[in-house]
mmCIF file of C-alpha atoms in Angstrom:
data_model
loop_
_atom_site.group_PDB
_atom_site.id
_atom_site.type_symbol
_atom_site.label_atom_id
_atom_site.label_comp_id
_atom_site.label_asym_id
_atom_site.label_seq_id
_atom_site.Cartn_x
_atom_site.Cartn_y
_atom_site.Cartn_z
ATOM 1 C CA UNK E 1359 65.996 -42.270 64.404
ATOM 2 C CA UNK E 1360 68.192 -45.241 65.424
ATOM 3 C CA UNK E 1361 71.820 -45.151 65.898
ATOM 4 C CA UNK E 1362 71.603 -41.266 67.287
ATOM 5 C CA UNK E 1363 73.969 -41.046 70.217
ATOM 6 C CA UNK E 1364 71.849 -39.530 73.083
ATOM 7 C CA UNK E 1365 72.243 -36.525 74.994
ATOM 8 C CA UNK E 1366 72.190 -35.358 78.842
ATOM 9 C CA UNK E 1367 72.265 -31.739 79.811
ATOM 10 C CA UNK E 1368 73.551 -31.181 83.551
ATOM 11 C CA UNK E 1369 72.936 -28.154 85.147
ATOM 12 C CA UNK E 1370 74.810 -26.550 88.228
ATOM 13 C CA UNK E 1371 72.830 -23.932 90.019
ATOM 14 C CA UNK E 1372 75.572 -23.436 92.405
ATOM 15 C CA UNK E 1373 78.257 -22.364 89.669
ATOM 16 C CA UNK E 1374 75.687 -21.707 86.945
ATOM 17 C CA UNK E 1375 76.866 -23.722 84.058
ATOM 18 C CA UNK E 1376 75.402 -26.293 81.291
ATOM 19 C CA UNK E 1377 77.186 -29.123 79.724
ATOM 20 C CA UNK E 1378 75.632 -30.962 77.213
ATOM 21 C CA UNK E 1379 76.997 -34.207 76.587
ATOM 22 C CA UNK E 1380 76.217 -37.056 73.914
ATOM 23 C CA UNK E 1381 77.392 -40.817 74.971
ATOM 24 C CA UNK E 1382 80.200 -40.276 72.256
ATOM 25 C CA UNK E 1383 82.095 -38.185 74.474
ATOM 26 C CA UNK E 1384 83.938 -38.464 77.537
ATOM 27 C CA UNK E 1385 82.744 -38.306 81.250
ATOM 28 C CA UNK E 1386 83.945 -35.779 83.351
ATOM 29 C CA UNK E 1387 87.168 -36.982 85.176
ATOM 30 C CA UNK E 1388 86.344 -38.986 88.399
ATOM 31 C CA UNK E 1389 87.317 -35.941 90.788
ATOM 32 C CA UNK E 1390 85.350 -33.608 89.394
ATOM 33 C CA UNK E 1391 82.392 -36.079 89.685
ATOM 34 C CA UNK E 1392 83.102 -36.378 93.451
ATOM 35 C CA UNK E 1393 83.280 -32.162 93.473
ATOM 36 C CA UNK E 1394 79.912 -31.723 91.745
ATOM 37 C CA UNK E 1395 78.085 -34.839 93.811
ATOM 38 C CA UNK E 1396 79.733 -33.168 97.533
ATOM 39 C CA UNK E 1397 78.557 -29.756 96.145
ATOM 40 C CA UNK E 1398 75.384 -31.080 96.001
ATOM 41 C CA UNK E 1399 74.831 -32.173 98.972
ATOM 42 C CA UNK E 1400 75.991 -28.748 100.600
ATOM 43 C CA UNK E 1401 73.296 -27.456 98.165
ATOM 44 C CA UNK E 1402 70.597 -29.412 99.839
ATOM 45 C CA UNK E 1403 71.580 -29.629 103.113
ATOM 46 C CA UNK E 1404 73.324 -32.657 103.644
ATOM 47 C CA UNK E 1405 76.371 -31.430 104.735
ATOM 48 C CA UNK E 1406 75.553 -28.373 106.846
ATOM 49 C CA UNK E 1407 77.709 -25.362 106.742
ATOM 50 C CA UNK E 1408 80.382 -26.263 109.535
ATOM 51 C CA UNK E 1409 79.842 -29.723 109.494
ATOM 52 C CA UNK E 1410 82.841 -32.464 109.003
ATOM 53 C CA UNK E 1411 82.991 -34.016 105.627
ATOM 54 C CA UNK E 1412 82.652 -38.106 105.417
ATOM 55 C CA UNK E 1413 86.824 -39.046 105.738
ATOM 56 C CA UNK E 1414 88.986 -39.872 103.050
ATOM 57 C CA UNK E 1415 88.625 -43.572 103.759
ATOM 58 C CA UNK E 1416 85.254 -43.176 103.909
ATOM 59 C CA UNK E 1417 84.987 -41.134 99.929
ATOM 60 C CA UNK E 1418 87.017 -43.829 98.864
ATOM 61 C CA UNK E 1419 84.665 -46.613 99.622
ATOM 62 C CA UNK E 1420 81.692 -44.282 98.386
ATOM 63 C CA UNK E 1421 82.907 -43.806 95.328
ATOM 64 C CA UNK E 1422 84.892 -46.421 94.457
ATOM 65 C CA UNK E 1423 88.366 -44.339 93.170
ATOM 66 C CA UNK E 1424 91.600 -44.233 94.526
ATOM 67 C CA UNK E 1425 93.010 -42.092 97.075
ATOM 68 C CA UNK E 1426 94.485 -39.662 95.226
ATOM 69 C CA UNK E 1427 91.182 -38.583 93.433
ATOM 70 C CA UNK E 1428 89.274 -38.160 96.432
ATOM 71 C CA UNK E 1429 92.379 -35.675 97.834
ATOM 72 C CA UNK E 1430 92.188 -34.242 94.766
ATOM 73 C CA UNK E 1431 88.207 -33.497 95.055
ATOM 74 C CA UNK E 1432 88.995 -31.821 98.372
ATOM 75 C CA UNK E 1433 91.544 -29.973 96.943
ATOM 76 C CA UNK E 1434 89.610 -27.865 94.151
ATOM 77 C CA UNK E 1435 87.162 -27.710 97.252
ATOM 78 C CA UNK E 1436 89.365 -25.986 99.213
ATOM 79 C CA UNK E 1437 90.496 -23.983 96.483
ATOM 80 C CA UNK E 1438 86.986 -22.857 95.860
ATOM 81 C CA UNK E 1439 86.337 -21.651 99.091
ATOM 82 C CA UNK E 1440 83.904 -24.193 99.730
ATOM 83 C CA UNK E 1441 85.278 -26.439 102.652
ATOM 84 C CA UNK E 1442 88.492 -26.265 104.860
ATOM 85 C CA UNK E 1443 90.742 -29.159 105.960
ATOM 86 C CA UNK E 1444 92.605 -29.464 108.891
ATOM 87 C CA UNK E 1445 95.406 -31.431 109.224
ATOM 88 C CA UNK E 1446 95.091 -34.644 111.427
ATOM 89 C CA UNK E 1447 91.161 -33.461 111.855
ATOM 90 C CA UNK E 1448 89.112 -33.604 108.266
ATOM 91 C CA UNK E 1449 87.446 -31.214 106.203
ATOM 92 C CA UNK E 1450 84.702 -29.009 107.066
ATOM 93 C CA UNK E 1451 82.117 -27.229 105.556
ATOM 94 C CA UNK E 1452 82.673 -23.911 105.262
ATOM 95 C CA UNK E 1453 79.613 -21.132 106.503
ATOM 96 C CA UNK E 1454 79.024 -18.874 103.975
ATOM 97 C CA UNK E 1455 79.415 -14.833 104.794
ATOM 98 C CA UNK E 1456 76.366 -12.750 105.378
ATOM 99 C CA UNK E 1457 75.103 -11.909 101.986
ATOM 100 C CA UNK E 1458 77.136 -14.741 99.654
ATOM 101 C CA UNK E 1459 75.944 -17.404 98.557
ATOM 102 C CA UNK E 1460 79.744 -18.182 98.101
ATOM 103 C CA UNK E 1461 83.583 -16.798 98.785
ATOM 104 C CA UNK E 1462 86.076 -15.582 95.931
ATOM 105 C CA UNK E 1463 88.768 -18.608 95.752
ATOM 106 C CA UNK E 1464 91.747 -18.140 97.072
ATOM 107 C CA UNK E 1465 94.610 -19.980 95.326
ATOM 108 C CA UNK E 1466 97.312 -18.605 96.669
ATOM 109 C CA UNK E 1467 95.962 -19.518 100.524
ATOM 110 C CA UNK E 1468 94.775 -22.739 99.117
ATOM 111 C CA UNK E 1469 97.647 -24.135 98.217
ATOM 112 C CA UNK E 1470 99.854 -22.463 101.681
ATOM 113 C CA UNK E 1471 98.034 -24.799 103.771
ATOM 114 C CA UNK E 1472 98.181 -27.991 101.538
ATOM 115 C CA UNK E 1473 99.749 -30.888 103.574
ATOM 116 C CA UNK E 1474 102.171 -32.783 101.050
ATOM 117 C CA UNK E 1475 102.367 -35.990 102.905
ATOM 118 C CA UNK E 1476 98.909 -36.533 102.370
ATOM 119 C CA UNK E 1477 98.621 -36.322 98.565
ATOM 120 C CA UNK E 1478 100.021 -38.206 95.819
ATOM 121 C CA UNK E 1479 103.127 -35.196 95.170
ATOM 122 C CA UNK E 1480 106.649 -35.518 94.650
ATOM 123 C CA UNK E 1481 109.260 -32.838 95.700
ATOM 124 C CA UNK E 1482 111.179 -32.290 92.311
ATOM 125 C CA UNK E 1483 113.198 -29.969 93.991
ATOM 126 C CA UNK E 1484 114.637 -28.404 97.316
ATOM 127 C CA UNK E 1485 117.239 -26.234 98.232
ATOM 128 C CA UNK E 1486 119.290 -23.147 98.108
ATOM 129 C CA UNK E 1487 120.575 -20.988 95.003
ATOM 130 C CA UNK E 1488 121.059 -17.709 94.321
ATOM 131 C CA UNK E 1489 118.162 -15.496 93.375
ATOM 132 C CA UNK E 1490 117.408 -14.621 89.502
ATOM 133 C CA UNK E 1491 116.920 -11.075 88.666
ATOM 134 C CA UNK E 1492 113.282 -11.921 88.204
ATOM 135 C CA UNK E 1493 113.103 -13.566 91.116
ATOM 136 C CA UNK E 1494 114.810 -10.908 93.489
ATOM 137 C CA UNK E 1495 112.602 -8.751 92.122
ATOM 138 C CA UNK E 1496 109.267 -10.870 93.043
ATOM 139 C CA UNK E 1497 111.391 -11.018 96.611
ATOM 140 C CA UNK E 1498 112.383 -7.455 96.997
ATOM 141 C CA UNK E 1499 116.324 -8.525 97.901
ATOM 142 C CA UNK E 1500 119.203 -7.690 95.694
ATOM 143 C CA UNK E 1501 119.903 -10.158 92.565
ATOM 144 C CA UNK E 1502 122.061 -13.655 93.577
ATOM 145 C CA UNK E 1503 120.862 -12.895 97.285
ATOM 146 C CA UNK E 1504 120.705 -16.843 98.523
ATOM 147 C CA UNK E 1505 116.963 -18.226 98.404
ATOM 148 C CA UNK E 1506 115.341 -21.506 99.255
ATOM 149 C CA UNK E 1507 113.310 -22.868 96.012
ATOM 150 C CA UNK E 1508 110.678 -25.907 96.752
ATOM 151 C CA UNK E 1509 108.911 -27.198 94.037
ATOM 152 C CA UNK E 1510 106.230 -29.835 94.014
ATOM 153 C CA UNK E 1511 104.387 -31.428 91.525
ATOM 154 C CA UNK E 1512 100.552 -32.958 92.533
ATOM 155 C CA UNK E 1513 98.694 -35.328 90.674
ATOM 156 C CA UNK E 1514 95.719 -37.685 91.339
ATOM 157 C CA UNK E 1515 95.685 -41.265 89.967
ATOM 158 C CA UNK E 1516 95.636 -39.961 86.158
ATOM 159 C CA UNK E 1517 97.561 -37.281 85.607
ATOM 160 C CA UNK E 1518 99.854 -34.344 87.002
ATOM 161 C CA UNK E 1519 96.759 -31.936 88.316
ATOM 162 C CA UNK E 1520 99.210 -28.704 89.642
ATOM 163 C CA UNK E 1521 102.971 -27.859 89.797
ATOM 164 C CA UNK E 1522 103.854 -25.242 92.693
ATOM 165 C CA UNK E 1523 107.262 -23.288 93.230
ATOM 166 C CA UNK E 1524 108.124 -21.161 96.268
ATOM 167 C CA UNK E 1525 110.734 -19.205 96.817
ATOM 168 C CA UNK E 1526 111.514 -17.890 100.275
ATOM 169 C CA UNK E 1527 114.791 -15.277 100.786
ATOM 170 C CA UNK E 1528 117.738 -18.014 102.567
ATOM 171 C CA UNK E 1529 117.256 -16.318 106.259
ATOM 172 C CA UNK E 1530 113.262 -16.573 106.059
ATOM 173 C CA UNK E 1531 114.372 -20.345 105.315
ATOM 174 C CA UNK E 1532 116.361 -21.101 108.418
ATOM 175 C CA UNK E 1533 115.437 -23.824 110.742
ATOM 176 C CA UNK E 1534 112.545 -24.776 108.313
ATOM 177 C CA UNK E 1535 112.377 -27.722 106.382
ATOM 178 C CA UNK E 1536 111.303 -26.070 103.395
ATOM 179 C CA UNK E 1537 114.868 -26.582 101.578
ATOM 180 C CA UNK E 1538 114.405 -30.433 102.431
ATOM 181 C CA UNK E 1539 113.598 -33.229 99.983
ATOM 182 C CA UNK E 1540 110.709 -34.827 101.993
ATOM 183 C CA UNK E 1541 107.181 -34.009 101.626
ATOM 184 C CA UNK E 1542 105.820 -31.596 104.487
ATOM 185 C CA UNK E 1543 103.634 -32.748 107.134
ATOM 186 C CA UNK E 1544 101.940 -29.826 107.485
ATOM 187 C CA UNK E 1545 101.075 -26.906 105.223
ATOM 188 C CA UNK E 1546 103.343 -24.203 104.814
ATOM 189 C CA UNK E 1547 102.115 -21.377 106.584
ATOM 190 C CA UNK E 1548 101.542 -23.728 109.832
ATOM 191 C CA UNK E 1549 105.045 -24.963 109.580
ATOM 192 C CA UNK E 1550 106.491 -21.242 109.356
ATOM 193 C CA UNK E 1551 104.286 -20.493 112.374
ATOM 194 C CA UNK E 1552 105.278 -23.540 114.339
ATOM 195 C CA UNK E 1553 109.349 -23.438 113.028
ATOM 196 C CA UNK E 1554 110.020 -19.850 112.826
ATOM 197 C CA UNK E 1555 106.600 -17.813 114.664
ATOM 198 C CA UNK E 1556 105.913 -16.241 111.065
ATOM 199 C CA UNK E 1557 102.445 -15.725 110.908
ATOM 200 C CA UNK E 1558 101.619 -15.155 107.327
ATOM 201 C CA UNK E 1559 98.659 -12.436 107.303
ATOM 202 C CA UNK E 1560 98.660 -11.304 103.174
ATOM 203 C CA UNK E 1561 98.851 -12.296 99.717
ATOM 204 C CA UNK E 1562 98.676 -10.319 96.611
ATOM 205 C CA UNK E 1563 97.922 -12.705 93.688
ATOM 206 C CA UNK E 1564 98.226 -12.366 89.895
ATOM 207 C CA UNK E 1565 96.303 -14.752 87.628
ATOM 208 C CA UNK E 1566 96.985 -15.409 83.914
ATOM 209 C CA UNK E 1567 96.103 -17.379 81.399
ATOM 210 C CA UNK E 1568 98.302 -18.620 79.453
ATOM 211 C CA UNK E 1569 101.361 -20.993 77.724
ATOM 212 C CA UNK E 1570 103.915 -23.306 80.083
ATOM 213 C CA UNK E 1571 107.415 -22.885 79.142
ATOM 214 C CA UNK E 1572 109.192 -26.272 77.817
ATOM 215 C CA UNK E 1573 109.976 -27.611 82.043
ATOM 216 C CA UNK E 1574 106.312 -27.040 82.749
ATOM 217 C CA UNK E 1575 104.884 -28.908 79.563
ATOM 218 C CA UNK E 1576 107.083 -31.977 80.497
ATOM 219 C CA UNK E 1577 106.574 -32.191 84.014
ATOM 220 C CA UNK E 1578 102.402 -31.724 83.962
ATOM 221 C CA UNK E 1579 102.866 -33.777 80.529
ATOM 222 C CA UNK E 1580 101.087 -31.031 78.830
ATOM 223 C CA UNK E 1581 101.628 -29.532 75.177
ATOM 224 C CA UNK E 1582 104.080 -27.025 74.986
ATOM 225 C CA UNK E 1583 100.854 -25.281 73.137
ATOM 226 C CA UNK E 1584 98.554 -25.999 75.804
ATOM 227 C CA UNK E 1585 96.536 -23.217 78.090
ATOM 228 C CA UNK E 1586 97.992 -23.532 81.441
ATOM 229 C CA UNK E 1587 96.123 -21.066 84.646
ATOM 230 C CA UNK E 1588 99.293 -18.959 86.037
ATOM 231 C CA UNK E 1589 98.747 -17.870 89.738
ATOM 232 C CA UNK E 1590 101.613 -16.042 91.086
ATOM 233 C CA UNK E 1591 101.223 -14.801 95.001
ATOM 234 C CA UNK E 1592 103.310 -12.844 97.125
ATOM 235 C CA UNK E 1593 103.006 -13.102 100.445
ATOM 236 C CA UNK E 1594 103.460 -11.141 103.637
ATOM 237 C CA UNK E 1595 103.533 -11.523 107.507
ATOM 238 C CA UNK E 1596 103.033 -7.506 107.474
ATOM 239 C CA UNK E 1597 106.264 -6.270 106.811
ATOM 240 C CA UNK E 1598 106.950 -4.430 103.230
ATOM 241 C CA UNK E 1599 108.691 -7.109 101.991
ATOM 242 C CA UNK E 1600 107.309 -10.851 101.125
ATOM 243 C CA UNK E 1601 107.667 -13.730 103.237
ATOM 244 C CA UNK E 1602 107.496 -16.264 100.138
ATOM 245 C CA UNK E 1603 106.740 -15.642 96.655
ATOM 246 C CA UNK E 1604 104.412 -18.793 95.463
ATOM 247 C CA UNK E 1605 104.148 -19.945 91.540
ATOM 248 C CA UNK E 1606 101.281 -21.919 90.973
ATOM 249 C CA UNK E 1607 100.667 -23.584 87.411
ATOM 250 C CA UNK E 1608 97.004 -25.356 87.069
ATOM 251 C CA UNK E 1609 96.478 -27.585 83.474
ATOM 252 C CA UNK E 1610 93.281 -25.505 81.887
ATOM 253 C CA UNK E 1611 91.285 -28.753 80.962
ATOM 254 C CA UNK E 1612 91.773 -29.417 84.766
ATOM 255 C CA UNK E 1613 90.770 -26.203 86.643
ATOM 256 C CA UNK E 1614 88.545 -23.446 86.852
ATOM 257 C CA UNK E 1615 87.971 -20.661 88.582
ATOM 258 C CA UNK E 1616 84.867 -18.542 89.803
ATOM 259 C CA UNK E 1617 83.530 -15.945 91.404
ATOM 260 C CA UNK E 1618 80.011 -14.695 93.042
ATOM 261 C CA UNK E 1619 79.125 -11.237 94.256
ATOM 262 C CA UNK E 1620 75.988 -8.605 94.682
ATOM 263 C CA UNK E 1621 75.397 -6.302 92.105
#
């Protein structure tokens, strides 16, 4: 019959998922094209576990987006576990463990070793107050204790993507720029090992699903009705109290997360 919009089915054998779409409704977003396409060619060999991704530069050219999507494609990479960027060296692929065809994604980590200078982010806030009963709590230190908050918000070349909030106890903060305005040059956990020698060794994360208050609707420019992914991670340098206590808040039409593991 003419004038029947026409259908595609794409199938992921890495992540085992189906989409069928009709040419009446929309494309995937261009990062999550680049994602599935460098996925791909892990799959079949292309890019050999441990070898270095093509560089940002290079993605660009390729496939013919902006900057900030292909950072944002490595990003949800990283966050899945799949490849891991160094800072001043590229991104690798990552081996996979004996027995796993692929490794449970770490947000919380993910987003610790993020280098804000390098993506399209902007530092919405920085600086000292004192500590909510909530978040002395999260913190372990008595309410209106001084903290450091730091709060970014990431985007790629469409939309806000990711909002993340850390809160670190004022003396953790010392001598760190984490209270600063500026974008960091290096992830978090390397710039508490390299400012302070805090090696950060665990997290403890808590995901949720579910709605962003009325500051993280307008800031991700999201309905206040909207399904927003909540990851909230405390983390430790192996002491009983945290380090940092990290807020992450991912857009659901944006992110997903998965898992793979022997029966």
């Amino acid at each position: 019959m003419t004038g029947c919009p026409t259908r595609t089915t794409l199938y992921d054998k890495s992540s085992c998922w189906v989409v069928v779409m009709s040419s009446e409704e929309f494309a995937p977003p261009k990062y999550a094209q680049i994602v599935q396409t460098i996925r791909q060619k892990i799959a079949d060999g292309t890019y050999p576990p441990g070898s270095l991704l093509p560089s940002e530069t290079q993605l660009v050219r390729e496939f013919r987006v902006s900057r900030p999507t292909v950072v944002r494609a490595l990003q949800v990479l990283q966050l899945r576990g799949v490849i891991e960027r160094e800072h001043g060296k590229g991104s690798f692929v990552k081996a996979a463990p004996p027995g796993a065809a692929h490794q449970t994604p770490r947000p919380g980590r993910a987003v610790l070793d993020r280098v804000e200078v390098d993506e399209n982010c902007t530092v919405i806030e920085a600086g000292s107050l004192a500590a909510s009963a909530a978040v002395a709590k999260l913190l372990d230190v008595p309410e209106g204790s001084a903290v450091v908050r730091r709060r970014v918000l990431f985007r790629d070349d469409e939309r806000p993507t990711d909002l993340f909030t850390v809160w670190c106890p004022a003396h953790q903060a010392e001598e760190t720029q984490l209270g600063e305005a500026q974008p960091l040059t290096v992830g978090i956990r390397e710039h508490l090992r390299a400012s302070k020698g805090v090696k950060l060794q665990h997290v403890v994360e808590r995901l949720s699903a579910r709605h962003p208050s009325s500051d993280e609707a307008k800031l991700m420019e999201v309905r206040k009705n909207a399904p927003v992914l909540g990851v909230l991670a405390s983390v430790f340098n192996g002491g009983g109290r945290p380090v940092l206590v990290v807020d992450l808040v991912l857009p659901g039409d944006l992110h997903e997360l998965e898992d793979s593991y022997s029966l």
